[in-house]
DNA sequence: GGATGTGAACGTGTTCACAGCA
DNA sequence: TGCTGTGAACACGTTCACATCC
């Protein structure tokens, strides 16, 4: 969803579509579960429903990886687990640093899904001296003064930023300068990075806002729902609309609910 | 990215593309920052760069909302803040419950980005009796026995699941039964919900896996980089490849790095 | 002049439907 | 027969480039 840039437009190599790459982890998880239950093979139909996609998409996705699978039978679970892992680069060890050990950083440090997928938390880093040395999820927190040393000595190429927004860019700059080339950003800021560095972004409040959008639509369009009047339900006594257009308001073609007459300067 | 279903294909209403909706919160954040600095107007160019998108996309996005903006001048910051907020449904108050108050749940409870966007944490819910009554981020944790009561009494329509994967589906079922129609899921599971309920999913390990994929590519294709041999760098001593195909291995057209000869049953 | 707003071209992703193979 | 693998059709999203209006 938020990759900094697609590295090179289509560097010769058999290009796996980005949308497919984003689903491989989903398939991998479903396959891992099957593997643990010692299921030997799955059909595209079964696997698709376990992963929450439709089977045509799944087959298409797999076709980009190669012709694994057997017609009339399905896919060999173990074999697919390996192929997808390899494709994603999970057959190698990825040391990761987490910067910013608040509640979120701590949650990430203790998240089981990392270790089981080839990711190793190489270090936890925080700027607060009071945290230094304190173990979080069994790993002692190190001070951010040592960030560069940690990254370069451990050959870390993936960094996770879980700091407040205000310091995220400078943490990012230091990580990049020290050699990190992939960043997962939880701070609600747009990070700017040089070419060749990937940034992915996870934003909790954005997700909620998208849900709110759809939620609002439901209320407005339901056959016999809540206090639905004309347009999208007249908001109850909550946030006060900030301000309005200065000069005219003719020619505004805002579809409905134009503006409650208020005024700035 | 992971909406349960597009509610109704295109229910008469002026449809705002999903991709646009997903970017509105981004614009809103950038605009809010400008508003706080009392900037009166922005050009699409300036705003786009603050939000991390290109200006053509931004203008197209805004054109779906209506003709806000003035040719030759730009957009009125306050006005746009209001219009986008309204479009997203943030001018009303959304009570939210968070279920599962571990580190992640606590991080969410304390996350400033909620309150400032019309979201109100109505309740924190956890199954552990030892947590009950304990305040987290200033809000006392309630026991999950009371989930239904809390949801219905407070008119909660958005629920956040931050529980372990094992109980996520049953928490989800209870939330839905109690009246929740939008769910933000942090548990690494595919939730199944009835029609009309939206689910969005945030998965930490998936994001890392996507980064790993690109990271691996970089190493393999860089002009003069790391231990690059032929194909995508021979993985150092890490995860052992799980298993191989049973019968043949002719006819496999796995593009490269086919399989290290091992065997299941 | 200098910006927005938008049709048209393009590219990406999804779905259909069926050929091909075990 | 039953499933995978995939071309072709379609839908969605992005970018270009320019007409339009302040």
Coordinates of C-alpha atoms in Angstrom, one line a residue, chain A residues 7-192:
Chain A
X7 CA 12.6 0.1 -7.1
X8 CA 13.2 0.0 -10.7
X9 CA 10.2 0.1 -13.1
X10 CA 10.6 -3.5 -14.2
X11 CA 14.2 -4.6 -13.9
X12 CA 14.3 -7.5 -16.4
X13 CA 13.5 -10.1 -13.7
X14 CA 10.2 -12.0 -13.9
X15 CA 8.2 -9.4 -12.1
X16 CA 5.8 -10.6 -9.5
X17 CA 2.9 -8.1 -9.2
X18 CA 3.0 -6.0 -6.0
X19 CA -0.6 -7.1 -5.2
X20 CA 0.5 -10.7 -5.4
X21 CA 3.5 -10.2 -3.2
X22 CA 1.2 -8.6 -0.6
X23 CA -0.9 -11.7 -0.5
X24 CA 1.9 -14.3 -0.3
X25 CA 2.2 -13.9 3.5
X26 CA -1.5 -14.6 3.7
X27 CA -1.1 -17.8 1.8
X28 CA 1.9 -18.7 3.8
X29 CA 0.1 -18.4 7.1
X30 CA -2.8 -20.5 5.9
X31 CA -0.4 -23.1 4.6
X32 CA 1.6 -23.1 7.8
X33 CA -1.6 -23.9 9.7
X34 CA -2.4 -26.8 7.3
X35 CA 1.2 -28.0 7.6
X36 CA 0.9 -28.1 11.4
X37 CA -2.2 -30.2 11.0
X38 CA -0.2 -32.5 8.7
X39 CA -2.5 -31.9 5.8
X40 CA -0.6 -33.1 2.7
X41 CA -2.4 -31.3 -0.1
X42 CA -4.9 -28.5 -0.7
X43 CA -7.0 -27.4 -3.6
X44 CA -7.0 -23.8 -4.7
X45 CA -10.6 -23.6 -3.4
X46 CA -9.8 -24.7 0.1
X47 CA -6.6 -22.7 0.4
X48 CA -8.3 -19.6 -0.9
X49 CA -11.1 -19.7 1.6
X50 CA -8.6 -20.3 4.4
X51 CA -6.7 -17.2 3.2
X52 CA -9.8 -15.1 2.6
X53 CA -9.4 -14.6 -1.1
X54 CA -11.1 -16.2 -4.1
X55 CA -9.6 -19.2 -5.9
X56 CA -9.1 -17.6 -9.3
X57 CA -7.0 -14.9 -7.7
X58 CA -5.0 -17.5 -5.8
X59 CA -4.3 -19.6 -8.8
X60 CA -3.3 -16.5 -10.8
X61 CA -1.0 -15.5 -8.0
X62 CA 0.7 -18.9 -7.9
X63 CA 1.1 -18.9 -11.6
X64 CA 3.5 -16.0 -11.3
X65 CA 5.7 -18.1 -9.0
X66 CA 5.8 -21.0 -11.4
X67 CA 3.8 -24.2 -12.0
X68 CA 3.7 -25.7 -8.6
X69 CA 0.6 -27.8 -8.0
X70 CA -0.9 -30.8 -9.8
X71 CA -3.9 -30.7 -12.0
X72 CA -6.8 -32.7 -10.7
X73 CA -5.2 -32.9 -7.3
X74 CA -4.1 -29.6 -5.8
X75 CA -1.0 -28.2 -4.2
X76 CA 1.5 -30.0 -2.0
X77 CA 1.4 -28.1 1.3
X78 CA 5.0 -28.5 2.4
X79 CA 6.4 -27.8 -1.1
X80 CA 4.4 -24.6 -1.4
X81 CA 5.4 -23.4 2.1
X82 CA 9.0 -23.7 1.0
X83 CA 8.5 -22.0 -2.4
X84 CA 6.6 -19.1 -1.0
X85 CA 9.1 -18.7 1.9
X86 CA 11.9 -18.7 -0.5
X87 CA 10.2 -16.2 -2.8
X88 CA 9.6 -13.8 0.1
X89 CA 13.2 -14.2 1.3
X90 CA 12.2 -15.9 4.6
X91 CA 14.6 -18.7 4.2
X92 CA 17.3 -16.3 5.3
X93 CA 17.7 -14.6 8.6
X94 CA 16.6 -10.9 8.9
X95 CA 17.9 -9.0 11.8
X96 CA 15.5 -6.2 12.7
X97 CA 15.8 -3.2 15.1
X98 CA 12.9 -1.6 16.8
X99 CA 13.3 2.0 17.7
X100 CA 11.0 3.5 20.3
X101 CA 10.0 1.1 23.1
X102 CA 6.7 2.5 24.3
X103 CA 3.7 0.3 24.5
X104 CA 3.7 -0.2 20.8
X105 CA 7.4 -1.0 20.6
X106 CA 7.0 -3.5 23.4
X107 CA 4.1 -5.1 21.6
X108 CA 6.2 -5.5 18.5
X109 CA 9.1 -6.8 20.5
X110 CA 7.0 -9.5 21.9
X111 CA 5.1 -10.3 18.8
X112 CA 5.4 -14.0 18.0
X113 CA 4.8 -13.7 14.3
X114 CA 8.3 -12.3 13.8
X115 CA 10.5 -15.0 15.1
X116 CA 8.5 -17.7 13.3
X117 CA 9.0 -16.0 9.9
X118 CA 12.8 -15.5 9.8
X119 CA 12.8 -12.2 11.5
X120 CA 15.1 -11.8 14.5
X121 CA 14.8 -8.8 16.8
X122 CA 18.4 -7.8 16.9
X123 CA 18.0 -4.8 19.2
X124 CA 15.5 -2.6 20.9
X125 CA 16.5 1.0 21.0
X126 CA 15.0 3.9 23.0
X127 CA 16.1 7.5 23.6
X128 CA 15.1 7.4 27.3
X129 CA 18.1 6.7 29.5
X130 CA 15.8 5.2 32.1
X131 CA 14.9 2.4 29.7
X132 CA 18.5 1.5 28.9
X133 CA 19.3 -2.0 30.1
X134 CA 15.7 -2.8 31.0
X135 CA 14.6 -6.0 29.4
X136 CA 11.5 -5.9 27.2
X137 CA 10.3 -9.2 26.0
X138 CA 13.5 -10.7 27.2
X139 CA 15.7 -8.3 25.2
X140 CA 17.6 -5.5 27.0
X141 CA 16.8 -2.0 25.6
X142 CA 19.8 -0.1 24.3
X143 CA 20.3 3.6 24.2
X144 CA 19.8 5.4 20.9
X145 CA 23.3 6.8 21.1
X146 CA 24.4 3.4 20.0
X147 CA 22.0 3.2 17.0
X148 CA 24.6 3.4 14.3
X149 CA 26.9 1.0 16.0
X150 CA 24.2 -1.6 16.5
X151 CA 22.9 -1.3 12.9
X152 CA 26.3 -1.6 11.2
X153 CA 27.7 -4.3 13.5
X154 CA 24.7 -6.5 13.2
X155 CA 24.2 -5.9 9.5
X156 CA 20.7 -4.8 10.1
X157 CA 18.8 -3.8 6.9
X158 CA 15.3 -3.6 8.3
X159 CA 14.3 -1.0 10.9
X160 CA 10.9 -0.5 12.6
X161 CA 10.1 3.0 13.8
X162 CA 7.6 3.1 16.7
X163 CA 8.6 6.5 18.1
X164 CA 6.5 9.6 18.5
X165 CA 5.9 11.4 15.2
X166 CA 8.1 14.3 16.1
X167 CA 11.3 12.3 16.1
X168 CA 10.5 9.8 13.4
X169 CA 12.2 11.6 10.5
X170 CA 15.4 12.0 12.4
X171 CA 15.4 8.4 13.6
X172 CA 14.7 7.4 10.0
X173 CA 17.7 9.5 8.7
X174 CA 20.0 7.9 11.2
X175 CA 18.8 4.4 10.4
X176 CA 19.3 5.0 6.7
X177 CA 22.7 6.6 7.2
X178 CA 23.8 3.6 9.2
X179 CA 22.8 1.2 6.4
X180 CA 19.1 0.3 6.8
X181 CA 17.3 0.0 3.5
X182 CA 13.8 -1.0 4.5
X183 CA 11.7 0.8 7.1
X184 CA 8.4 -0.1 8.7
X185 CA 6.9 3.1 10.0
X186 CA 4.3 3.2 12.7
X187 CA 4.7 6.9 13.4
X188 CA 1.9 9.1 11.8
X189 CA 4.3 11.0 9.5
X190 CA 5.4 10.9 6.0
X191 CA 9.0 9.9 5.9
X192 CA 11.3 11.1 3.2

